[in-house]
mmCIF file with all atom_site columns, C-alpha atoms in Angstrom:
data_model
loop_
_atom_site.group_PDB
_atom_site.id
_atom_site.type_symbol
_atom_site.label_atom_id
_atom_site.label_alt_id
_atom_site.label_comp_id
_atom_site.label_asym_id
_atom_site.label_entity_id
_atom_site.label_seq_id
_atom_site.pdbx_PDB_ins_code
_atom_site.Cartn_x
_atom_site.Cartn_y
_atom_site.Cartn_z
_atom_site.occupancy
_atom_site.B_iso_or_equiv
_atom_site.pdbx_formal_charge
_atom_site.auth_seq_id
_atom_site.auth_comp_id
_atom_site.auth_asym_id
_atom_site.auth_atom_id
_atom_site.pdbx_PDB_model_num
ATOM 1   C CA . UNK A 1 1   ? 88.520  79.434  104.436 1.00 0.00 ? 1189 UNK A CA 1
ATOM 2   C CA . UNK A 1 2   ? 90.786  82.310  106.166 1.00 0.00 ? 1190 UNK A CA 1
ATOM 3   C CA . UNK A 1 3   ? 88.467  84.727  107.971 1.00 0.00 ? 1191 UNK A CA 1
ATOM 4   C CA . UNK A 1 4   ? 89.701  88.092  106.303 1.00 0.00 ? 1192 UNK A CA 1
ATOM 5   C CA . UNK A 1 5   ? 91.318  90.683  108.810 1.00 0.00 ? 1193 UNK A CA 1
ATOM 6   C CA . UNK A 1 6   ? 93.366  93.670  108.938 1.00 0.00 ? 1194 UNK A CA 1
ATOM 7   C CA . UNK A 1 7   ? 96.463  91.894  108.996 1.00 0.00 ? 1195 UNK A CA 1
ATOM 8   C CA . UNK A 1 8   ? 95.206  89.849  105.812 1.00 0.00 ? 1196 UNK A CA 1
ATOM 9   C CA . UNK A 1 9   ? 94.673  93.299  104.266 1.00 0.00 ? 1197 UNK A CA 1
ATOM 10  C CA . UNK A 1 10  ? 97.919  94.578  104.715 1.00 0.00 ? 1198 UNK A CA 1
ATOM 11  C CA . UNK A 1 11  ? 99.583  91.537  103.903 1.00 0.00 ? 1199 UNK A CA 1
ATOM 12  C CA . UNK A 1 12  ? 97.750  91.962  100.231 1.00 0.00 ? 1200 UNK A CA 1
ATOM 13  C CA . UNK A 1 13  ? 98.891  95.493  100.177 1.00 0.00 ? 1201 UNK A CA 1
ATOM 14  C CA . UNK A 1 14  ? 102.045 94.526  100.586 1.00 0.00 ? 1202 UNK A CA 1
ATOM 15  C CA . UNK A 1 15  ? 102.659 92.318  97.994  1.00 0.00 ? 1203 UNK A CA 1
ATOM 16  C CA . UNK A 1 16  ? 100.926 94.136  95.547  1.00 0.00 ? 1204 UNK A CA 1
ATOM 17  C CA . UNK A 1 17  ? 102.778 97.753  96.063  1.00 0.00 ? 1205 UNK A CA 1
ATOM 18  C CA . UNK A 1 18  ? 105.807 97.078  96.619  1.00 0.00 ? 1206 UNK A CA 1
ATOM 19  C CA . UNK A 1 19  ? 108.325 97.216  94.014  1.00 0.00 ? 1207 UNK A CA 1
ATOM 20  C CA . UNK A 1 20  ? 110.877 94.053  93.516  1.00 0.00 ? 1208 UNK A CA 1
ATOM 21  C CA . UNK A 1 21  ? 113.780 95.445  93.419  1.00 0.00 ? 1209 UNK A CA 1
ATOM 22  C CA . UNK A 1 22  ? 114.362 95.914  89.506  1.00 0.00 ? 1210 UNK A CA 1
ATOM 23  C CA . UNK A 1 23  ? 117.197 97.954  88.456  1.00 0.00 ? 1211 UNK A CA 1
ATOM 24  C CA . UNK A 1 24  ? 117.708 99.998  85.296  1.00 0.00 ? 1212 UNK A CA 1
ATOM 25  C CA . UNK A 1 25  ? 121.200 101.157 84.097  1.00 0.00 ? 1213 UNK A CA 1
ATOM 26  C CA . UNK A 1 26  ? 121.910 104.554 82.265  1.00 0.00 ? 1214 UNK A CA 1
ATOM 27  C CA . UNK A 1 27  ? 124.732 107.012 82.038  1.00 0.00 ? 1215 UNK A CA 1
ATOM 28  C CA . UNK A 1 28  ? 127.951 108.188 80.388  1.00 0.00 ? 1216 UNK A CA 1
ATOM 29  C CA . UNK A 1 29  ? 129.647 104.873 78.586  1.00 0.00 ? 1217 UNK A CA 1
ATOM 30  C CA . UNK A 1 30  ? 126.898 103.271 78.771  1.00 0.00 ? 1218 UNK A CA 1
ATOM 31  C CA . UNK A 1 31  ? 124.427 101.855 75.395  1.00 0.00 ? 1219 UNK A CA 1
ATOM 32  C CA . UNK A 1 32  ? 120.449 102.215 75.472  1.00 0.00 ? 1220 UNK A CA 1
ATOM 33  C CA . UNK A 1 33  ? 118.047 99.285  75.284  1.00 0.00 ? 1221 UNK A CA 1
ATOM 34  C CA . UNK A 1 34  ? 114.415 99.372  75.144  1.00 0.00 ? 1222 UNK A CA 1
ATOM 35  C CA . UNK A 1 35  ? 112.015 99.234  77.528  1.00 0.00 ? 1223 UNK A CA 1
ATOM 36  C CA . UNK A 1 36  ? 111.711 95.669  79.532  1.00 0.00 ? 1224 UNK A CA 1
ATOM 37  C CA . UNK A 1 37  ? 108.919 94.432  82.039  1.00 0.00 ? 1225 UNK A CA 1
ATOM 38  C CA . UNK A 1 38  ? 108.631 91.142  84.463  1.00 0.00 ? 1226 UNK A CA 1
ATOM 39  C CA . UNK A 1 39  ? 105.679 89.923  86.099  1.00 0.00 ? 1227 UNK A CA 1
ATOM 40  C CA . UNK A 1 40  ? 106.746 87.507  89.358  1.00 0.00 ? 1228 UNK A CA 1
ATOM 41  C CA . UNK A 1 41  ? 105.230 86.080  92.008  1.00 0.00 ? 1229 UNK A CA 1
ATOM 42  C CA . UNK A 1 42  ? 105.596 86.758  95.606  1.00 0.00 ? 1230 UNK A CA 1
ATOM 43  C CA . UNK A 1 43  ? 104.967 85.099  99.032  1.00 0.00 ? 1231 UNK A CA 1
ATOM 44  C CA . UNK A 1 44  ? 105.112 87.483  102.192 1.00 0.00 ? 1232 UNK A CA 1
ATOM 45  C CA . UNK A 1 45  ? 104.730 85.316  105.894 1.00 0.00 ? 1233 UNK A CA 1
ATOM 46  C CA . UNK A 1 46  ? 102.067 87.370  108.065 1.00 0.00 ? 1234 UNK A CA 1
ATOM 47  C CA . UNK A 1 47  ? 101.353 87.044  111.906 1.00 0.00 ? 1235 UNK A CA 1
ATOM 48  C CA . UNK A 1 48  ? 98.102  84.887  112.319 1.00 0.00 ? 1236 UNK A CA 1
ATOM 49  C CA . UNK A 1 49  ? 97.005  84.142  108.644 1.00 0.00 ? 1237 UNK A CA 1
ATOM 50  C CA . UNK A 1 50  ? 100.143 82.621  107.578 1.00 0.00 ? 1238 UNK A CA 1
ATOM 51  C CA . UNK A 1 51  ? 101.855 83.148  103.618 1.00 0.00 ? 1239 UNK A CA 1
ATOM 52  C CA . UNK A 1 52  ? 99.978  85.553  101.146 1.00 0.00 ? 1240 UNK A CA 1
ATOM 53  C CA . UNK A 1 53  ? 100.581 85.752  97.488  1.00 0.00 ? 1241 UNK A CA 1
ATOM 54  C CA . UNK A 1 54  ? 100.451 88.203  94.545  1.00 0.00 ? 1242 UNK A CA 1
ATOM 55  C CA . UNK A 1 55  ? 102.349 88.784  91.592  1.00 0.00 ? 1243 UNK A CA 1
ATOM 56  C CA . UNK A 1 56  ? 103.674 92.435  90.693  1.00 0.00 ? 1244 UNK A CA 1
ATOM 57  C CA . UNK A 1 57  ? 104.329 93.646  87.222  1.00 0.00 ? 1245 UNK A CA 1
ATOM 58  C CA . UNK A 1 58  ? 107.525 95.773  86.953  1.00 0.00 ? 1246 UNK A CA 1
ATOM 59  C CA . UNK A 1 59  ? 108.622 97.782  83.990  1.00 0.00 ? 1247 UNK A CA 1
ATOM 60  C CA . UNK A 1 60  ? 111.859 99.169  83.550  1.00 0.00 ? 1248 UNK A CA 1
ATOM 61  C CA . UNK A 1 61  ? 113.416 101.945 80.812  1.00 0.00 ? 1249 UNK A CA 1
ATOM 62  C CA . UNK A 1 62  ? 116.170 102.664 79.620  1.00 0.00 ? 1250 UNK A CA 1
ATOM 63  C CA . UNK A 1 63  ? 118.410 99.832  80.702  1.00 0.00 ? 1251 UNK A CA 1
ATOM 64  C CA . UNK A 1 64  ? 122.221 99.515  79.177  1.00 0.00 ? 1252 UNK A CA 1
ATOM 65  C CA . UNK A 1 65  ? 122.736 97.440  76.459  1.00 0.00 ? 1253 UNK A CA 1
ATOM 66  C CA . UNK A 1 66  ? 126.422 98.015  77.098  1.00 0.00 ? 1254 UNK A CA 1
ATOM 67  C CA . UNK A 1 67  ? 128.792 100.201 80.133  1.00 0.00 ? 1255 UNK A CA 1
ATOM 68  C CA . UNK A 1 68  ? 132.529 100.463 80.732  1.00 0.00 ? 1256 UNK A CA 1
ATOM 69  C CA . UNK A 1 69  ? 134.777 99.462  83.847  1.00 0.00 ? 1257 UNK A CA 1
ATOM 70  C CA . UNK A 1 70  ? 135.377 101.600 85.997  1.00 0.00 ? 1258 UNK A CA 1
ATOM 71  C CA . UNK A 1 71  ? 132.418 104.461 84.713  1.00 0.00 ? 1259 UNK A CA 1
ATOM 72  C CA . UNK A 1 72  ? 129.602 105.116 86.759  1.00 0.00 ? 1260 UNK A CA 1
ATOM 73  C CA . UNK A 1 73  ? 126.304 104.275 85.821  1.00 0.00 ? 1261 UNK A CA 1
ATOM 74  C CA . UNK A 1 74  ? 123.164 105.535 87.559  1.00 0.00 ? 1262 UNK A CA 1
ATOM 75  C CA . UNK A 1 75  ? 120.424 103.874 87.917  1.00 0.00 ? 1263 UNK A CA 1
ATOM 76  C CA . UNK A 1 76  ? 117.103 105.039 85.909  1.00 0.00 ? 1264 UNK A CA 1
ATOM 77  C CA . UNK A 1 77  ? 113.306 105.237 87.122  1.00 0.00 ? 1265 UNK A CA 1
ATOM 78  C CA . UNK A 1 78  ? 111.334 101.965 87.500  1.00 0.00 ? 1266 UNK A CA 1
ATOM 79  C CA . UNK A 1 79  ? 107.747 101.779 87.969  1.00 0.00 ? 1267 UNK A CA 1
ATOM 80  C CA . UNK A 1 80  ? 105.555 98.566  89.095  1.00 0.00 ? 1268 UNK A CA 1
ATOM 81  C CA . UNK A 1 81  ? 101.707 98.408  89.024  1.00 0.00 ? 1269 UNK A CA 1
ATOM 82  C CA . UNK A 1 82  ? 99.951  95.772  91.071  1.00 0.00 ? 1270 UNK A CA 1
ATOM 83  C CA . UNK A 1 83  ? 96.540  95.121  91.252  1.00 0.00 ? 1271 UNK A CA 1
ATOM 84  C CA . UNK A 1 84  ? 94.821  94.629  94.987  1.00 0.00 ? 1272 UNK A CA 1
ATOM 85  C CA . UNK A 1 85  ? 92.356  92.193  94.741  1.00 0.00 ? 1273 UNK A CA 1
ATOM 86  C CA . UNK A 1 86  ? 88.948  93.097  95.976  1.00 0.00 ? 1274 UNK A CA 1
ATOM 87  C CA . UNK A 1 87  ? 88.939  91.082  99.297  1.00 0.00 ? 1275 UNK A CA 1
ATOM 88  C CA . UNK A 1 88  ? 91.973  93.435  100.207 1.00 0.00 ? 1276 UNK A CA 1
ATOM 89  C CA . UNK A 1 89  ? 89.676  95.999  99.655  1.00 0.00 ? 1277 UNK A CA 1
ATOM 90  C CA . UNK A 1 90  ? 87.064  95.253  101.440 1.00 0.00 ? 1278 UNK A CA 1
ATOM 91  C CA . UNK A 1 91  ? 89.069  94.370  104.558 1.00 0.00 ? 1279 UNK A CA 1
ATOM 92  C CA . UNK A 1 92  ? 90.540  98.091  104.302 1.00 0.00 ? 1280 UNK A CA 1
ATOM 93  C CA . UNK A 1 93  ? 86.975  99.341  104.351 1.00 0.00 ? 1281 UNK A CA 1
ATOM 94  C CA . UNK A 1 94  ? 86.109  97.712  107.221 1.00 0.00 ? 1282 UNK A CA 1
ATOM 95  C CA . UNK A 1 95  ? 88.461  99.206  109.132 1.00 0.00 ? 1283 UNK A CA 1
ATOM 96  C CA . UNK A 1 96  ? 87.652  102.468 107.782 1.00 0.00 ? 1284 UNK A CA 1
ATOM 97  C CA . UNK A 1 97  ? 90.535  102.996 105.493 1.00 0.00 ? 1285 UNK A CA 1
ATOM 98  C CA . UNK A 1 98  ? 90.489  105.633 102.475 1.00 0.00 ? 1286 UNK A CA 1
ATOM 99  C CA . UNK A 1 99  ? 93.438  105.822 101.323 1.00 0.00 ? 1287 UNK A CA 1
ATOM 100 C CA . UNK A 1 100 ? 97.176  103.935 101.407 1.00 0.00 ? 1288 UNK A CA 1
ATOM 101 C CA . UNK A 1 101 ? 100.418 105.084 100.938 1.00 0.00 ? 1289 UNK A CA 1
ATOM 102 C CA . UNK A 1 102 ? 103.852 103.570 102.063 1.00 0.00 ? 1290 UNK A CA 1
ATOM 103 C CA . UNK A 1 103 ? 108.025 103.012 101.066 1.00 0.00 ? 1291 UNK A CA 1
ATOM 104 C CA . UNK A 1 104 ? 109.344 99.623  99.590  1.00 0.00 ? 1292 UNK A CA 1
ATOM 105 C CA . UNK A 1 105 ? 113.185 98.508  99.755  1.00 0.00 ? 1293 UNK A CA 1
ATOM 106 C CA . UNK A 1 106 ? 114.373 96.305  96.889  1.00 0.00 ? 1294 UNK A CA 1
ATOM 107 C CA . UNK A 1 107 ? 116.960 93.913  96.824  1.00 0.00 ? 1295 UNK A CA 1
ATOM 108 C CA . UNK A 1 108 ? 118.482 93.052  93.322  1.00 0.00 ? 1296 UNK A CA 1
ATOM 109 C CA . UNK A 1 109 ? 121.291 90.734  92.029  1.00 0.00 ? 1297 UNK A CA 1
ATOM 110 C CA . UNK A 1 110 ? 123.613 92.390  89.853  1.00 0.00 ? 1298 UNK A CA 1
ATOM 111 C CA . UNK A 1 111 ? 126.515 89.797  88.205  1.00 0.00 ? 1299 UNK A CA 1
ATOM 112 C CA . UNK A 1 112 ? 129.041 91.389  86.725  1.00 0.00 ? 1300 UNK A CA 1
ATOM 113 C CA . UNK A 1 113 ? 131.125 88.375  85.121  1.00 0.00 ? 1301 UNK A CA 1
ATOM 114 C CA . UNK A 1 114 ? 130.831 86.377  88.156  1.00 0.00 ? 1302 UNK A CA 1
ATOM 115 C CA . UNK A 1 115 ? 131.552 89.664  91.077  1.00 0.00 ? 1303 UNK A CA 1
ATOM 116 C CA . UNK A 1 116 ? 127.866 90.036  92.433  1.00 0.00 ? 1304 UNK A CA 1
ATOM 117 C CA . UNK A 1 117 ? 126.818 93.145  93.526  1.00 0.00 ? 1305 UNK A CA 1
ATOM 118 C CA . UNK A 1 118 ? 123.185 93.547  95.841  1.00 0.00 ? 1306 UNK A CA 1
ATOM 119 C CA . UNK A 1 119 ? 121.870 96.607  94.559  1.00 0.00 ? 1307 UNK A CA 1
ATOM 120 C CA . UNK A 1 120 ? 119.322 98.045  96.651  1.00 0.00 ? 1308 UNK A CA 1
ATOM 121 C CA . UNK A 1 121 ? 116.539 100.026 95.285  1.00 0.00 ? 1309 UNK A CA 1
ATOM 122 C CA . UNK A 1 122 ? 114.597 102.830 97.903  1.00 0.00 ? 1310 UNK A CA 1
ATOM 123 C CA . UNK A 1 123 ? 110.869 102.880 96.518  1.00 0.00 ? 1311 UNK A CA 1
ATOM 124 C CA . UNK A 1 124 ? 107.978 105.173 97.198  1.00 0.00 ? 1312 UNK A CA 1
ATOM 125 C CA . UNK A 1 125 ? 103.942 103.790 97.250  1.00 0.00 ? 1313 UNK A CA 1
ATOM 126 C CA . UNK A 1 126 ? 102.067 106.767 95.592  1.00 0.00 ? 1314 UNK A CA 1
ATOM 127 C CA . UNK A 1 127 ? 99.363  108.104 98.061  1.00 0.00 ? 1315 UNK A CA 1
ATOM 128 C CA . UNK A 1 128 ? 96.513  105.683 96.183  1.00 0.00 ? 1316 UNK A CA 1
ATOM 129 C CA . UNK A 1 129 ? 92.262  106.239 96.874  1.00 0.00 ? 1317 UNK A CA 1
ATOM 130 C CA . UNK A 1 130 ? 90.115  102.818 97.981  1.00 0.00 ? 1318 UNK A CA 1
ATOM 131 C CA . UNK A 1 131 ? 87.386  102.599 96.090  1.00 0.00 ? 1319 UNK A CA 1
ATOM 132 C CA . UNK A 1 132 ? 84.169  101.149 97.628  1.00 0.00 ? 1320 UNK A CA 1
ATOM 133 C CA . UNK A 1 133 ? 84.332  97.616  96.129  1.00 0.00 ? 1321 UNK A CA 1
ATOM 134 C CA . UNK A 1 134 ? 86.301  95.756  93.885  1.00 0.00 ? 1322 UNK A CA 1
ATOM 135 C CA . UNK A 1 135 ? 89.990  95.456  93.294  1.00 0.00 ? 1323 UNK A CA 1
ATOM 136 C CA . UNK A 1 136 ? 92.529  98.663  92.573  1.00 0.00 ? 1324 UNK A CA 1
ATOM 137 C CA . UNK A 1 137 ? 96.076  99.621  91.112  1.00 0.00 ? 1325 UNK A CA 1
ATOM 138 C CA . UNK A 1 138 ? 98.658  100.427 93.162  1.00 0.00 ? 1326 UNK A CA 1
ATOM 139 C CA . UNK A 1 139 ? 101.815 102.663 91.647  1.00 0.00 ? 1327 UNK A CA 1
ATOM 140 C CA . UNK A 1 140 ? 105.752 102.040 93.120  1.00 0.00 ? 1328 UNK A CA 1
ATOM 141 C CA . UNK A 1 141 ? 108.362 104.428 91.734  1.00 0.00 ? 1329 UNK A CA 1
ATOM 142 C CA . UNK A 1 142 ? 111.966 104.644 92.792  1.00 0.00 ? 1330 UNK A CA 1
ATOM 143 C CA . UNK A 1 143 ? 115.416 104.163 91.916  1.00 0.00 ? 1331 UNK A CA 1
ATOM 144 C CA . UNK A 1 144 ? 118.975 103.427 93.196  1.00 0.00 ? 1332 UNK A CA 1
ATOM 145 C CA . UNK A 1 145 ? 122.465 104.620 93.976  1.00 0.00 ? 1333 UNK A CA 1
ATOM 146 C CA . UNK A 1 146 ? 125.102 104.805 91.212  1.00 0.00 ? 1334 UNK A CA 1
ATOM 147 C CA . UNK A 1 147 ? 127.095 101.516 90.085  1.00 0.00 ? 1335 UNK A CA 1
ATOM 148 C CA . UNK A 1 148 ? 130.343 100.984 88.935  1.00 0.00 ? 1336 UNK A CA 1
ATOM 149 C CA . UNK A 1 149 ? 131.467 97.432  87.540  1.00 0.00 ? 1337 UNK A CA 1
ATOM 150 C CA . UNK A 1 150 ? 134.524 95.920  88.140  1.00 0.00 ? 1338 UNK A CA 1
ATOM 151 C CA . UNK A 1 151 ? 135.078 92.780  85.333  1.00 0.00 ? 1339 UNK A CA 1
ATOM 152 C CA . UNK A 1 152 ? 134.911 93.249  82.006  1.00 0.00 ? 1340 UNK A CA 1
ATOM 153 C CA . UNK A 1 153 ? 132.038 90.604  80.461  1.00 0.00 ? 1341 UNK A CA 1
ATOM 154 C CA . UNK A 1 154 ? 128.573 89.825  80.507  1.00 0.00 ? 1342 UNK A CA 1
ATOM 155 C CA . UNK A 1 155 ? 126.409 91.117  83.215  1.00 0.00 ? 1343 UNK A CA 1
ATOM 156 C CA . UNK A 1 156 ? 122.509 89.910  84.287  1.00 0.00 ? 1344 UNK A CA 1
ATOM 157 C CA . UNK A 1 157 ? 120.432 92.046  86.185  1.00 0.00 ? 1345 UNK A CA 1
ATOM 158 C CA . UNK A 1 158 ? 118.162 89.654  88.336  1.00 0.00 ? 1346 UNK A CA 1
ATOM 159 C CA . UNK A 1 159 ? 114.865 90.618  90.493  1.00 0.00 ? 1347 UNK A CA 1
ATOM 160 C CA . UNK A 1 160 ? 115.244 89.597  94.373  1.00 0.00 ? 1348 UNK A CA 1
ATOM 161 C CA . UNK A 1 161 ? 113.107 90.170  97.650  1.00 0.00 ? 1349 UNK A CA 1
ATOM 162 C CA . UNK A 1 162 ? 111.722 93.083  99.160  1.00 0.00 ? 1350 UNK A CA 1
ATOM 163 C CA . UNK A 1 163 ? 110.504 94.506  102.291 1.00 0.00 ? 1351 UNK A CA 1
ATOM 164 C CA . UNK A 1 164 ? 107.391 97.184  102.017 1.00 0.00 ? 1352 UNK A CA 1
ATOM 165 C CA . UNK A 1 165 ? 105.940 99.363  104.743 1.00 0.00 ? 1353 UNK A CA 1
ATOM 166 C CA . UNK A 1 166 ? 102.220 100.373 104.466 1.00 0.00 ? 1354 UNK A CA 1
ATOM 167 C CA . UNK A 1 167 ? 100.029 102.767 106.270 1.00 0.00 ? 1355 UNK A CA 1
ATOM 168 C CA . UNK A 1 168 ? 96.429  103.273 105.491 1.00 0.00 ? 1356 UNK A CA 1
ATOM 169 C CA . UNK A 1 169 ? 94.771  106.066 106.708 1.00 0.00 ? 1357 UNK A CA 1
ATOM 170 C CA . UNK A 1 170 ? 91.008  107.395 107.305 1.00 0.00 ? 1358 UNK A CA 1
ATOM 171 C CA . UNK A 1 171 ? 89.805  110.068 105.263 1.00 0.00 ? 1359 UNK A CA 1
ATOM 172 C CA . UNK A 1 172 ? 90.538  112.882 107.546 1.00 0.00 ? 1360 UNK A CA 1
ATOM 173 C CA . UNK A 1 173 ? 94.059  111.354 107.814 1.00 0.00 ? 1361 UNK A CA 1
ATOM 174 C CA . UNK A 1 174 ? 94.253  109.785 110.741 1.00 0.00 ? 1362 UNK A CA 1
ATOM 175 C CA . UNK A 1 175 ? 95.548  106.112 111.514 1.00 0.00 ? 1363 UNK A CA 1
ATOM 176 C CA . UNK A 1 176 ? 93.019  102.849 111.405 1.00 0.00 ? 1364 UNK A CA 1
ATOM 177 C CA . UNK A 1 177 ? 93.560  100.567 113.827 1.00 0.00 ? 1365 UNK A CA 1
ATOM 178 C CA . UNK A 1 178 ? 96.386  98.665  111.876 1.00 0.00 ? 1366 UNK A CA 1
ATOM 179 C CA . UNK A 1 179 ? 98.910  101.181 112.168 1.00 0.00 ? 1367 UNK A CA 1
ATOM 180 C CA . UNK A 1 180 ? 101.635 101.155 109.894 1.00 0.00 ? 1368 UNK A CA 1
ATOM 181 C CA . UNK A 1 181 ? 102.880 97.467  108.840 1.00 0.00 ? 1369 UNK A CA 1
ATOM 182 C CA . UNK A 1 182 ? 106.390 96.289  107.657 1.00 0.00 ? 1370 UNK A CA 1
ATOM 183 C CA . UNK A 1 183 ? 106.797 92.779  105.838 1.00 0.00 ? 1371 UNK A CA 1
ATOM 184 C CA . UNK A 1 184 ? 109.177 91.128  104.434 1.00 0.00 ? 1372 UNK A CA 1
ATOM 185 C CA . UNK A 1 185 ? 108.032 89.396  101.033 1.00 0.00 ? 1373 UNK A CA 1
ATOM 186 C CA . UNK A 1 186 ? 110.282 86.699  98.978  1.00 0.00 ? 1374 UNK A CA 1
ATOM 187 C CA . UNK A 1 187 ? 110.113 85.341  95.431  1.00 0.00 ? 1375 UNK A CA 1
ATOM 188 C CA . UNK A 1 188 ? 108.176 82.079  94.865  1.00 0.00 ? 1376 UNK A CA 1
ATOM 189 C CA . UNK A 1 189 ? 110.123 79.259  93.979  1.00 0.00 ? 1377 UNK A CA 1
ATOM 190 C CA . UNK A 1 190 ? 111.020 78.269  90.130  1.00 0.00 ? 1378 UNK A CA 1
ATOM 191 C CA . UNK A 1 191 ? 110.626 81.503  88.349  1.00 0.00 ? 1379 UNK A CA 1
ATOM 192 C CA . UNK A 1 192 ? 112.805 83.743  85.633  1.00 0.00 ? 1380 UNK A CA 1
ATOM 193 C CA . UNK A 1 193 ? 113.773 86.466  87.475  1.00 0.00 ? 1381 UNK A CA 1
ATOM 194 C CA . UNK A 1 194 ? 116.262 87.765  84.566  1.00 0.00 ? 1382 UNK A CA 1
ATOM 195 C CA . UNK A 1 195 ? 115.532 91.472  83.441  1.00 0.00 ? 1383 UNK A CA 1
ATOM 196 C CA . UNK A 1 196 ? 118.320 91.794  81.741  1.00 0.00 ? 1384 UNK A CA 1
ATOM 197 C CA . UNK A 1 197 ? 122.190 90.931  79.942  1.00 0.00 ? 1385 UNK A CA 1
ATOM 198 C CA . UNK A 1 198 ? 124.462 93.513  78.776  1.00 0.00 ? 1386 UNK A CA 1
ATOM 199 C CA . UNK A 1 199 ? 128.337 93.452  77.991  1.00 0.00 ? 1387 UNK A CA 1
ATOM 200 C CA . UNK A 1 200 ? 130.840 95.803  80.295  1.00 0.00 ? 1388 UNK A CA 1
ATOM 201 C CA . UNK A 1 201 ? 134.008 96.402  78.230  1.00 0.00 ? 1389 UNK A CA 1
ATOM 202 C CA . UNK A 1 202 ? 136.987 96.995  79.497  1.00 0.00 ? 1390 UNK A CA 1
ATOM 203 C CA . UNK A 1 203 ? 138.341 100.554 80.160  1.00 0.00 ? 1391 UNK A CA 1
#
């Protein structure tokens, strides 16, 4: 069994808040879909206890059923809600930990008729209470520069990788012992990452 430690919490954390890069489109020329979600599973490589896993569910509105060349479209909000399991929490007690908070960046595919595009969504992790016991939500909300497509065509948005940086702090603020922690967290193997097809007409 893996003896539980502050690294092991943050490597938990850091699955479950950040926010997997998925990218909504919205703007002038563009058409409206509804809402979409994706729940995926992630595996982030920590110092000492080795790969962690936890899945993330993301949920996206507003994304383009349709844009033109040429137009800009803006990305809209995204939000993902992750639930820490209660061995996470634990470990954040120990260490005296009340509260965590942190940033997430997002990498996302964006194929527009075959011209790929790595869209990069900045994310923040809402300032979230530890309870005593048990497991908790976690809340990522961000978005992403402006796009403009190239090729006329169909288009997939895909989820990628991520990087999150954590920092859990003691109730009067201050810093436990495990600082603030970056890690780098990739997609498990054999999963649909697709969020979503539209068309981009020509101009």
């Amino acid at each position: 069994m893996l003896k539980l430690t502050g690294r092991t919490v943050i490597g938990a954390l850091a699955v479950a808040t950040a926010v997997i890069g998925s990218v909504a489109f919205a703007g002038a020329g563009t058409g409206m879909a509804a809402t979409k979600s994706l729940t995926l599973a992630y595996s982030c490589p920590f110092p000492l206890i080795g790969t962690q896993e936890m899945t993330v569910r993301i949920t996206v509105a507003d994304l383009a059923d349709s844009a033109v060349v040429g137009q800009p479209v803006p990305a809209t909000r995204v939000t993902a809600v992750a639930t820490v399991p209660s061995s996470a929490t634990l470990g954040l007690r120990l260490v005296g930990a009340t509260t965590v908070e942190g940033t997430a960046v997002a990498s996302t595919a964006v194929d527009n008729a075959g011209a790929v595009q790595d869209v990069v969504a900045n994310l923040v992790v809402a300032k979230t209470n530890i309870p005593a016991s048990g497991s908790f939500n976690t809340i990522a909300t961000g978005g992403t520069a402006p796009v403009t497509f190239t090729r006329a065509g169909t288009t997939t948005v895909r989820v990628g990788a991520f990087s999150t940086t954590l920092t859990p702090r003691r109730a009067d603020g201050s810093l436990t012992g495990l600082g603030t922690f970056t890690s780098p967290c990739t997609l498990k193997a054999n999963q649909n990452t697709l969020l979503h097809t539209f068309t981009v007409s020509a101009a």
